[in-house]
Tab-separated table of C-alpha atoms (C1' of nucleotides) in Angstrom:
chain	number	residue	atom	x	y	z
A	1	MET	CA	27.043	9.180	50.507
A	2	VAL	CA	23.320	9.054	51.384
A	3	CYS	CA	22.511	11.031	48.269
A	4	ARG	CA	24.580	8.720	46.048
A	5	LEU	CA	22.901	5.675	47.608
A	6	SER	CA	19.486	7.205	46.986
A	7	THR	CA	20.376	7.855	43.357
A	8	ARG	CA	21.491	4.253	42.993
A	9	LEU	CA	18.202	3.054	44.406
A	10	LEU	CA	16.314	5.375	42.065
A	11	ASN	CA	18.285	4.017	39.108
A	12	ILE	CA	17.630	0.398	40.094
A	13	CYS	CA	13.874	1.155	40.262
A	14	ILE	CA	13.830	2.978	36.931
A	15	THR	CA	15.911	0.295	35.188
A	16	SER	CA	13.555	-2.483	36.385
A	17	LEU	CA	10.480	-0.548	35.298
A	18	CYS	CA	11.992	0.220	31.892
A	19	LYS	CA	12.915	-3.433	31.441
A	20	ALA	CA	9.287	-4.336	32.246
A	21	TRP	CA	8.087	-1.811	29.626
A	22	GLN	CA	6.555	0.297	32.421
A	23	LEU	CA	7.756	3.615	31.112
A	24	GLU	CA	4.926	5.671	32.613
A	25	LYS	CA	5.586	4.192	36.050
A	26	ALA	CA	9.311	4.907	35.592
A	27	GLU	CA	8.428	8.573	34.959
A	28	VAL	CA	6.248	8.654	38.095
A	29	VAL	CA	9.085	7.133	40.132
A	30	LEU	CA	11.448	9.793	38.752
A	31	ILE	CA	9.108	12.639	39.767
A	32	ASP	CA	8.393	11.133	43.195
A	33	GLY	CA	12.085	10.391	43.647
A	34	ILE	CA	13.065	14.016	42.997
A	35	ARG	CA	10.380	15.170	45.419
A	36	LEU	CA	11.830	12.885	48.087
A	37	GLY	CA	15.362	14.050	47.388
A	38	TYR	CA	16.525	11.097	45.269
A	39	LEU	CA	18.411	13.049	42.640
A	40	PRO	CA	18.680	11.562	39.154
A	41	ASP	CA	22.056	11.427	37.461
A	42	VAL	CA	23.359	10.736	33.939
A	43	VAL	CA	22.653	7.001	34.356
A	44	THR	CA	19.007	7.685	35.223
A	45	TYR	CA	18.479	9.741	32.089
A	46	ASN	CA	20.492	7.384	29.876
A	47	THR	CA	18.294	4.507	31.040
A	48	LEU	CA	15.166	6.503	30.222
A	49	ILE	CA	16.512	7.590	26.842
A	50	ALA	CA	17.344	4.004	25.874
A	51	ALA	CA	13.880	2.876	26.983
A	52	TYR	CA	12.123	5.666	25.056
A	53	CYS	CA	14.119	4.718	21.954
A	54	ARG	CA	13.141	1.077	22.328
A	55	LEU	CA	9.511	1.494	23.347
A	56	VAL	CA	8.281	4.830	21.985
A	57	GLY	CA	10.480	6.584	19.466
A	58	VAL	CA	13.729	8.425	19.072
A	59	HIS	CA	12.097	11.882	18.931
A	60	GLU	CA	10.418	11.255	22.270
A	61	ALA	CA	13.801	10.070	23.591
A	62	TYR	CA	15.303	13.355	22.419
A	63	THR	CA	12.825	15.272	24.611
A	64	VAL	CA	14.309	13.385	27.587
A	65	LEU	CA	17.706	14.730	26.550
A	66	ARG	CA	16.259	18.249	26.780
A	67	ARG	CA	14.844	17.524	30.241
A	68	MET	CA	18.238	16.114	31.221
A	69	ARG	CA	19.959	19.349	30.219
A	70	GLU	CA	17.319	21.432	32.028
A	71	ALA	CA	18.095	19.393	35.161
A	72	GLY	CA	21.728	20.481	34.774
A	73	ILE	CA	23.008	17.035	33.823
A	74	ASN	CA	25.354	16.840	30.840
A	75	PRO	CA	24.862	14.020	28.346
A	76	ASP	CA	27.794	11.686	27.775
A	77	VAL	CA	28.869	9.296	25.026
A	78	ILE	CA	26.394	6.678	26.313
A	79	THR	CA	23.519	9.180	25.972
A	80	TYR	CA	24.384	9.822	22.339
A	81	ASN	CA	25.075	6.182	21.603
A	82	ALA	CA	21.608	5.316	22.887
A	83	LEU	CA	20.047	8.025	20.708
A	84	ILE	CA	22.051	6.977	17.637
A	85	ALA	CA	21.057	3.344	18.252
A	86	GLY	CA	17.435	4.512	18.567
A	87	ALA	CA	17.604	6.404	15.278
A	88	ALA	CA	19.313	3.395	13.662
A	89	ARG	CA	16.527	1.135	14.910
A	90	TYR	CA	14.029	3.169	12.880
A	91	ARG	CA	16.483	3.443	9.930
A	92	LEU	CA	16.669	7.234	10.384
A	93	LEU	CA	20.103	7.585	8.851
A	94	PRO	CA	20.112	11.430	8.549
A	95	LEU	CA	19.140	11.666	12.221
A	96	CYS	CA	21.959	9.235	13.128
A	97	LEU	CA	24.405	11.522	11.337
A	98	ASP	CA	22.954	14.669	12.948
A	99	LEU	CA	23.287	13.100	16.385
A	100	PHE	CA	26.860	12.053	15.646
A	101	GLU	CA	27.636	15.632	14.577
A	102	GLU	CA	25.884	17.063	17.652
A	103	MET	CA	27.968	14.768	19.838
A	104	LEU	CA	31.174	16.089	18.263
A	105	GLN	CA	29.995	19.701	18.647
A	106	ASN	CA	29.437	19.038	22.356
A	107	ASP	CA	33.026	17.800	22.644
A	108	ILE	CA	31.922	14.266	23.365
A	109	ILE	CA	34.352	11.803	21.789
A	110	PRO	CA	32.620	8.968	19.917
A	111	ASP	CA	33.677	5.510	21.042
A	112	VAL	CA	33.685	2.115	19.344
A	113	TRP	CA	29.953	1.722	20.079
A	114	SER	CA	29.153	5.001	18.306
A	115	TYR	CA	31.072	3.925	15.196
A	116	ASN	CA	29.687	0.375	15.233
A	117	THR	CA	26.114	1.635	15.426
A	118	LEU	CA	26.595	4.160	12.659
A	119	MET	CA	28.344	1.619	10.468
A	120	ASN	CA	25.533	-0.865	10.984
A	121	CYS	CA	22.957	1.794	10.127
A	122	PHE	CA	24.712	2.516	6.817
A	123	PHE	CA	24.769	-1.195	5.990
A	124	LYS	CA	21.087	-1.600	6.904
A	125	SER	CA	20.252	1.393	4.704
A	126	GLY	CA	21.938	-0.288	1.743
A	127	GLN	CA	25.045	1.897	1.751
A	128	PRO	CA	28.030	-0.455	2.180
A	129	VAL	CA	30.520	2.066	0.767
A	130	GLU	CA	29.546	4.653	3.380
A	131	ALA	CA	29.682	1.973	6.087
A	132	ASN	CA	33.237	1.237	5.012
A	133	ARG	CA	34.032	4.959	5.189
A	134	ILE	CA	32.863	4.985	8.823
A	135	PHE	CA	35.153	2.028	9.470
A	136	ARG	CA	38.081	3.984	8.019
A	137	ASP	CA	37.136	7.126	10.018
A	138	MET	CA	37.155	5.008	13.125
A	139	ILE	CA	40.702	3.789	12.482
A	140	LEU	CA	41.849	7.351	11.609
A	141	SER	CA	40.359	8.576	14.903
A	142	ASN	CA	42.473	6.002	16.766
A	143	VAL	CA	39.439	4.094	17.992
A	144	SER	CA	40.257	0.380	18.102
A	145	PRO	CA	37.733	-1.857	16.364
A	146	SER	CA	36.064	-4.470	18.561
A	147	PRO	CA	34.962	-7.983	17.571
A	148	THR	CA	31.505	-6.451	17.007
A	149	THR	CA	33.039	-4.057	14.477
A	150	TYR	CA	34.329	-6.984	12.429
A	151	ASN	CA	31.123	-8.962	12.881
A	152	THR	CA	29.119	-5.959	11.669
A	153	MET	CA	31.444	-5.573	8.680
A	154	ILE	CA	31.230	-9.266	7.733
A	155	ASP	CA	27.448	-9.313	8.129
A	156	GLY	CA	26.981	-6.049	6.233
A	157	LEU	CA	29.202	-7.206	3.365
A	158	CYS	CA	27.305	-10.508	3.084
A	159	LYS	CA	23.922	-8.795	3.097
A	160	ALA	CA	25.056	-6.265	0.479
A	161	GLY	CA	25.984	-9.146	-1.823
A	162	TYR	CA	29.730	-9.088	-1.150
A	163	SER	CA	30.063	-12.453	0.557
A	164	VAL	CA	33.399	-13.065	-1.221
A	165	ASN	CA	34.797	-9.862	0.334
A	166	ALA	CA	33.325	-10.882	3.701
A	167	LEU	CA	35.140	-14.206	3.515
A	168	ARG	CA	38.341	-12.399	2.487
A	169	LEU	CA	38.015	-10.041	5.478
A	170	PHE	CA	37.401	-13.022	7.761
A	171	ARG	CA	40.561	-14.734	6.497
A	172	SER	CA	42.684	-11.604	6.776
A	173	LEU	CA	41.473	-11.073	10.350
A	174	GLN	CA	42.350	-14.666	11.190
A	175	ARG	CA	45.853	-14.105	9.786
A	176	HIS	CA	46.161	-11.141	12.167
A	177	GLY	CA	45.260	-13.258	15.167
A	178	PHE	CA	41.534	-12.533	15.365
A	179	LEU	CA	39.750	-15.429	17.046
A	180	PRO	CA	36.288	-15.665	15.478
A	181	GLN	CA	33.390	-15.879	17.920
A	182	LEU	CA	30.409	-18.193	17.423
A	183	VAL	CA	28.446	-15.199	16.160
A	184	THR	CA	31.167	-14.538	13.549
A	185	TYR	CA	30.839	-18.102	12.250
A	186	ASN	CA	27.046	-17.829	12.235
A	187	ILE	CA	27.109	-14.554	10.314
A	188	LEU	CA	29.442	-15.971	7.704
A	189	ILE	CA	27.683	-19.342	7.359
A	190	ASN	CA	24.328	-17.615	6.940
A	191	GLY	CA	25.727	-15.067	4.486
A	192	LEU	CA	27.450	-17.714	2.364
A	193	CYS	CA	24.346	-19.943	2.399
A	194	LYS	CA	22.120	-17.090	1.278
A	195	SER	CA	24.435	-16.153	-1.560
A	196	GLY	CA	24.477	-19.764	-2.758
A	197	LYS	CA	28.134	-20.389	-1.860
A	198	LEU	CA	27.446	-23.772	-0.357
A	199	GLY	CA	30.986	-25.140	-0.625
A	200	GLU	CA	32.414	-22.197	1.293
A	201	ALA	CA	29.576	-22.375	3.860
A	202	ARG	CA	30.345	-26.048	4.428
A	203	MET	CA	34.043	-25.217	4.878
A	204	ILE	CA	33.280	-22.563	7.522
A	205	LEU	CA	30.864	-24.954	9.247
A	206	LYS	CA	33.677	-27.521	9.404
A	207	GLU	CA	36.027	-24.869	10.833
A	208	LEU	CA	33.399	-23.969	13.403
A	209	GLY	CA	33.283	-27.635	14.458
A	210	GLU	CA	37.070	-27.604	14.901
A	211	SER	CA	37.130	-24.247	16.716
A	212	GLY	CA	35.850	-25.491	20.051
A	213	HIS	CA	32.639	-23.442	19.762
A	214	VAL	CA	29.390	-25.382	19.956
A	215	PRO	CA	26.946	-24.643	17.111
A	216	ASN	CA	23.755	-23.140	18.484
A	217	ALA	CA	20.119	-22.791	17.361
A	218	ILE	CA	21.115	-19.990	14.987
A	219	THR	CA	23.759	-22.119	13.264
A	220	TYR	CA	21.297	-24.972	12.861
A	221	THR	CA	18.468	-22.769	11.547
A	222	SER	CA	20.764	-21.184	8.968
A	223	VAL	CA	22.006	-24.527	7.676
A	224	MET	CA	18.511	-26.072	7.711
A	225	ARG	CA	17.093	-23.176	5.678
A	226	CYS	CA	19.965	-23.567	3.237
A	227	CYS	CA	19.154	-27.274	2.778
A	228	PHE	CA	15.501	-26.504	2.038
A	229	ARG	CA	16.404	-23.756	-0.417
A	230	HIS	CA	18.609	-26.122	-2.373
A	231	GLY	CA	16.166	-29.013	-2.465
A	232	LYS	CA	17.940	-31.113	0.168
A	233	PHE	CA	14.704	-31.757	2.050
A	234	GLU	CA	15.738	-34.970	3.760
A	235	GLN	CA	18.837	-33.305	5.218
A	236	GLY	CA	16.748	-30.288	6.231
A	237	PHE	CA	14.285	-32.393	8.205
A	238	GLU	CA	17.136	-34.374	9.772
A	239	ILE	CA	18.572	-31.088	11.047
A	240	PHE	CA	15.183	-30.130	12.464
A	241	LEU	CA	14.979	-33.445	14.352
A	242	GLU	CA	18.486	-32.912	15.676
A	243	MET	CA	17.485	-29.422	16.801
A	244	LYS	CA	14.539	-30.861	18.673
A	245	GLY	CA	16.782	-33.414	20.343
A	246	LYS	CA	19.153	-30.668	21.466
A	247	GLY	CA	16.336	-28.480	22.753
A	248	TYR	CA	16.963	-25.860	20.064
A	249	THR	CA	13.302	-25.522	19.040
A	250	PHE	CA	12.553	-23.203	21.936
A	251	ASP	CA	11.336	-20.412	19.672
A	252	SER	CA	9.483	-20.020	16.392
A	253	PHE	CA	12.517	-19.670	14.092
A	254	ALA	CA	13.020	-23.349	13.293
A	255	TYR	CA	9.265	-23.971	13.030
A	256	CYS	CA	8.761	-21.071	10.602
A	257	THR	CA	11.571	-22.418	8.424
A	258	VAL	CA	10.034	-25.902	8.288
A	259	ILE	CA	6.447	-24.685	7.798
A	260	SER	CA	7.471	-22.376	4.937
A	261	ALA	CA	9.470	-25.148	3.281
A	262	LEU	CA	6.459	-27.480	3.435
A	263	ALA	CA	4.188	-24.713	2.098
A	264	LYS	CA	6.570	-24.276	-0.853
A	265	MET	CA	6.701	-28.023	-1.406
A	266	GLY	CA	2.895	-28.044	-1.625
A	267	LYS	CA	2.446	-30.123	1.527
A	268	PRO	CA	-0.174	-28.173	3.515
A	269	LYS	CA	-1.233	-31.162	5.632
A	270	GLU	CA	2.300	-31.679	7.000
A	271	ALA	CA	2.742	-27.904	7.398
A	272	ASN	CA	-0.462	-27.763	9.447
A	273	ASP	CA	0.821	-30.582	11.664
A	274	TYR	CA	3.920	-28.514	12.429
A	275	ILE	CA	1.748	-25.450	13.098
A	276	GLU	CA	-0.172	-27.427	15.693
A	277	GLU	CA	3.070	-28.672	17.204
A	278	MET	CA	4.409	-25.116	17.327
A	279	LEU	CA	1.234	-23.832	18.993
A	280	ARG	CA	1.393	-26.681	21.533
A	281	THR	CA	4.897	-25.633	22.591
A	282	GLY	CA	3.346	-22.499	24.018
A	283	PHE	CA	5.764	-19.778	22.936
A	284	GLY	CA	4.025	-16.634	21.754
A	285	LEU	CA	3.685	-15.970	18.048
A	286	ASP	CA	5.424	-12.941	16.621
A	287	ILE	CA	4.685	-11.212	13.312
A	288	VAL	CA	6.961	-13.532	11.310
A	289	SER	CA	5.145	-16.573	12.748
A	290	TYR	CA	1.817	-15.013	11.804
A	291	ASN	CA	3.120	-14.240	8.315
A	292	THR	CA	4.188	-17.875	7.954
A	293	LEU	CA	0.684	-19.039	8.900
A	294	ILE	CA	-1.005	-16.473	6.633
A	295	ASN	CA	1.228	-17.603	3.784
A	296	LEU	CA	0.223	-21.221	4.278
A	297	TYR	CA	-3.492	-20.318	4.301
A	298	CYS	CA	-3.028	-18.215	1.165
A	299	LYS	CA	-1.249	-21.096	-0.562
A	300	GLU	CA	-4.225	-23.305	0.314
A	301	GLY	CA	-6.593	-20.674	-1.089
A	302	LYS	CA	-8.096	-20.081	2.362
A	303	LEU	CA	-8.129	-16.294	2.073
A	304	GLU	CA	-10.902	-15.882	4.621
A	305	THR	CA	-8.807	-17.626	7.296
A	306	ALA	CA	-5.771	-15.587	6.240
A	307	PHE	CA	-7.673	-12.286	6.649
A	308	GLN	CA	-9.088	-13.537	9.949
A	309	LEU	CA	-5.489	-13.871	11.149
A	310	LEU	CA	-4.724	-10.326	9.973
A	311	TYR	CA	-7.701	-9.177	12.026
A	312	GLU	CA	-6.329	-11.083	15.044
A	313	ILE	CA	-2.905	-9.471	14.607
A	314	GLU	CA	-4.377	-5.984	14.523
A	315	LYS	CA	-6.793	-6.716	17.364
A	316	CYS	CA	-4.012	-7.777	19.737
A	317	GLY	CA	-2.089	-4.590	18.957
A	318	MET	CA	0.673	-6.261	16.941
A	319	GLN	CA	1.943	-4.418	13.880
A	320	SER	CA	1.508	-6.168	10.565
A	321	ASP	CA	4.395	-5.571	8.158
A	322	GLU	CA	5.207	-5.450	4.468
A	323	TYR	CA	5.497	-9.228	4.337
A	324	THR	CA	1.994	-9.698	5.800
A	325	HIS	CA	0.370	-7.565	3.125
A	326	THR	CA	2.525	-8.783	0.247
A	327	ILE	CA	1.580	-12.369	1.106
A	328	LEU	CA	-2.106	-11.345	1.117
A	329	VAL	CA	-1.803	-9.503	-2.228
A	330	ASP	CA	-0.205	-12.614	-3.706
A	331	GLY	CA	-2.887	-14.842	-2.170
A	332	LEU	CA	-5.641	-12.691	-3.704
A	333	CYS	CA	-3.899	-12.745	-7.104
A	334	LYS	CA	-3.493	-16.514	-6.907
A	335	ILE	CA	-7.249	-17.049	-6.477
A	336	GLY	CA	-7.861	-14.609	-9.348
A	337	ASP	CA	-9.278	-11.812	-7.173
A	338	ILE	CA	-7.367	-9.044	-8.952
A	339	ASP	CA	-9.755	-6.314	-7.737
A	340	GLY	CA	-9.210	-7.496	-4.174
A	341	ALA	CA	-5.444	-7.490	-4.712
A	342	GLN	CA	-5.538	-3.927	-6.045
A	343	ARG	CA	-7.727	-2.813	-3.157
A	344	HIS	CA	-5.237	-4.361	-0.771
A	345	LEU	CA	-2.355	-2.583	-2.497
A	346	GLU	CA	-4.249	0.693	-1.984
A	347	TYR	CA	-4.750	-0.263	1.657
A	348	MET	CA	-0.995	-0.838	1.947
A	349	LYS	CA	-0.366	2.664	0.607
A	350	ARG	CA	-2.829	4.139	3.103
A	351	MET	CA	-1.082	2.209	5.883
A	352	GLY	CA	2.131	3.987	4.922
A	353	PHE	CA	3.948	1.100	3.248
A	354	GLU	CA	6.157	2.339	0.454
A	355	SER	CA	5.818	1.061	-3.080
A	356	ASN	CA	6.503	-2.647	-2.827
A	357	LEU	CA	8.287	-4.402	-5.681
A	358	VAL	CA	7.254	-7.925	-4.684
A	359	ALA	CA	3.569	-7.004	-4.295
A	360	CYS	CA	3.591	-5.258	-7.698
A	361	ASN	CA	5.241	-8.316	-9.237
A	362	CYS	CA	2.465	-10.471	-7.780
A	363	LEU	CA	-0.120	-8.154	-9.342
A	364	ILE	CA	1.584	-8.288	-12.740
A	365	HIS	CA	1.733	-12.064	-12.537
A	366	GLY	CA	-1.929	-12.219	-11.480
A	367	LEU	CA	-3.028	-9.884	-14.290
A	368	CYS	CA	-1.130	-11.953	-16.876
A	369	LYS	CA	-2.636	-15.145	-15.493
A	370	VAL	CA	-6.195	-13.854	-16.035
A	371	GLY	CA	-5.257	-12.564	-19.502
A	372	LYS	CA	-5.174	-8.832	-18.653
A	373	VAL	CA	-1.725	-8.355	-20.183
A	374	ASP	CA	-2.404	-4.796	-21.441
A	375	TYR	CA	-3.281	-3.732	-17.945
A	376	ALA	CA	-0.182	-5.557	-16.666
A	377	MET	CA	1.861	-3.457	-19.135
A	378	LYS	CA	0.369	-0.276	-17.669
A	379	VAL	CA	1.270	-1.364	-14.128
A	380	PHE	CA	4.761	-2.216	-15.409
A	381	GLU	CA	5.230	1.224	-16.983
A	382	ASN	CA	4.296	2.916	-13.701
A	383	MET	CA	6.722	0.873	-11.632
A	384	GLU	CA	9.852	2.684	-10.487
A	385	LEU	CA	11.738	-0.488	-9.594
A	386	LYS	CA	11.706	-3.640	-11.678
A	387	ASP	CA	13.587	-6.890	-11.315
A	388	SER	CA	13.894	-10.212	-13.127
A	389	PHE	CA	10.625	-11.424	-11.542
A	390	THR	CA	8.803	-8.468	-13.118
A	391	TYR	CA	10.205	-9.217	-16.557
A	392	ASP	CA	9.715	-12.971	-16.316
A	393	SER	CA	6.030	-12.663	-15.463
A	394	LEU	CA	5.295	-10.020	-18.065
A	395	VAL	CA	7.273	-11.674	-20.877
A	396	HIS	CA	5.449	-14.946	-20.186
A	397	GLY	CA	2.135	-13.056	-20.169
A	398	LEU	CA	2.945	-11.416	-23.499
A	399	CYS	CA	3.862	-14.808	-24.992
A	400	LYS	CA	0.561	-16.231	-23.757
A	401	ALA	CA	-1.172	-13.332	-25.538
A	402	ARG	CA	0.979	-14.088	-28.645
A	403	LYS	CA	2.593	-10.618	-28.498
A	404	PHE	CA	6.018	-12.076	-29.252
A	405	LEU	CA	7.690	-8.951	-30.674
A	406	LEU	CA	6.861	-6.921	-27.573
A	407	ALA	CA	7.940	-9.871	-25.392
A	408	SER	CA	11.244	-10.007	-27.272
A	409	LYS	CA	11.789	-6.256	-26.831
A	410	LEU	CA	11.162	-6.476	-23.081
A	411	LEU	CA	13.360	-9.537	-22.718
A	412	LEU	CA	16.217	-7.764	-24.463
A	413	SER	CA	15.961	-4.641	-22.316
A	414	CYS	CA	16.004	-6.888	-19.253
A	415	LEU	CA	19.095	-8.797	-20.434
A	416	ARG	CA	20.903	-5.558	-21.290
A	417	LYS	CA	20.445	-4.480	-17.674
A	418	GLY	CA	22.339	-7.613	-16.643
A	419	MET	CA	19.311	-9.286	-15.042
A	420	LYS	CA	19.050	-13.037	-15.105
A	421	VAL	CA	15.786	-14.447	-16.463
A	422	LEU	CA	14.515	-17.999	-16.460
A	423	SER	CA	15.575	-20.230	-19.353
A	424	SER	CA	11.890	-21.070	-19.891
A	425	THR	CA	11.181	-17.365	-20.510
A	426	LYS	CA	13.874	-17.152	-23.193
A	427	ARG	CA	12.707	-20.400	-24.790
A	428	ALA	CA	9.064	-19.233	-24.809
A	429	VAL	CA	9.916	-16.036	-26.699
A	430	ILE	CA	12.202	-17.708	-29.275
A	431	ALA	CA	9.676	-20.500	-29.886
A	432	GLY	CA	6.862	-17.928	-30.175
A	433	LEU	CA	8.750	-15.812	-32.703
A	434	ARG	CA	9.513	-18.916	-34.782
A	435	SER	CA	5.960	-20.224	-34.679
A	436	SER	CA	4.764	-16.811	-35.893
A	437	GLY	CA	7.106	-16.985	-38.871
A	438	LEU	CA	9.440	-14.351	-37.387
A	439	ARG	CA	12.556	-16.472	-37.977
A	440	ARG	CA	14.973	-13.547	-38.443
A	441	GLU	CA	13.796	-11.933	-35.181
A	442	ALA	CA	14.162	-15.278	-33.388
A	443	LYS	CA	17.723	-15.602	-34.667
A	444	GLU	CA	18.575	-12.038	-33.610
A	445	LEU	CA	17.164	-12.677	-30.138
A	446	ARG	CA	19.239	-15.842	-29.795
A	447	SER	CA	22.410	-13.900	-30.659
A	448	ALA	CA	21.487	-11.131	-28.219
A	449	ILE	CA	20.926	-13.700	-25.454
A	450	TRP	CA	24.299	-15.232	-26.251
A	451	MET	CA	25.994	-11.810	-26.147
A	452	ALA	CA	24.302	-10.905	-22.846
A	453	ARG	CA	25.560	-14.170	-21.364
A	454	ILE	CA	29.138	-13.252	-22.294
A	455	LEU	CA	28.851	-9.608	-21.184
A	456	HIS	CA	27.282	-10.351	-17.807
A	457	TRP	CA	29.155	-13.538	-17.025
M	1	DT	C1'	24.000	1.866	23.904
M	2	DT	C1'	26.443	-1.958	18.773
M	3	DA	C1'	26.690	-7.642	15.595
M	4	DG	C1'	23.986	-13.524	14.012
M	5	DG	C1'	18.887	-17.555	12.515
M	6	DG	C1'	12.689	-17.760	10.659
M	7	DT	C1'	8.060	-14.948	6.719
M	8	DT	C1'	6.553	-12.736	0.120
M	9	DA	C1'	6.688	-13.046	-6.099
M	10	DG	C1'	8.490	-15.628	-11.793
DNA sequence: TTAGGGTTAG
């Protein structure tokens, strides 16, 4: 009894220290505890493993598992779930699968949490088909799905571009008596908004209103962002005011949405006013908030201030991300500092950021803007991934350089891949071919555009 | 120990 009480006390201490990010102190308490006869149990080690995953890394957490075994304590399903969640946090899909396999080999039966985490990891890694396979495995293993399972499925489907299937799943669950939670509505509203299905999003929002759930800050932010994206600025700002009135502007999410919208609208003065308001509220800025500010400074051409912020981020120990550097590359391109942009791309590589499609697109656009279209072509040829932004920028650049035949060739290869390009891009190439006396080529391009429209409808 | 909102390019 005394021993069990002591272990409980030890666990309470370790849990509090882990929650306060005091991992080193938690380790000291563990060592001192053992010395004083407070014996750790599976909960002690599970707490430490979860904390290592969250604060240090999954490999370091795995060393705790070894120590746990050395202490004669067997891991359980919670131990493995924590490790799988840790691996999923760092998108280490093969490690997630290895851990799942190791769990099975140790005769530990995976539970709904294990499957949910693995499924989510597959979705986050861009593998919706595999995620669905995990869902099926779960059913075959007689593990009952939880509301989180369905929420993960709906969210994953939306993010993978299958919002229609997500809505279908939602409806079929409802028919089988599933009562959607607020989070389910939020996932679906956000997913439908992002895929441009505004009518359906509005319908779900109406159903949410009738469901008895009260829309929260997340619901409001999703809908507000959707309004801004579709040019309904007045409605967007009305939502922001309503959020303020309800006390839903307690974090940076709503502010970042509004500031970015104003930056896009070319209203830096108003955006700066909101920045000041956000800073006055006193909540700490995270990396997305910093990125929003850097983006605004870049849009204003204030690159020095933007880099000063990057310096601040790094100085306070915060990690900059792909967005931070992509925004800076774009900012440099926009002021015509192509050398600076290329240097920053190199810096990104050195920092360990993988090849970044958006940043490369910015460079191509910047090169075309300053008339270096041949160099833009070289960058294009070396790019592994290309999207409609890549083609749009380059085709426009080629038209500007009066290289209409090459522009037409690129445009066609883009259309054949089923990518959508701007109407202005198509018009520029056809008009260019005509003005150069290439009437037959212009006619052929028009037919090809027409065919592509039918094929990829 | 699992799920939801904010930041980048034509």
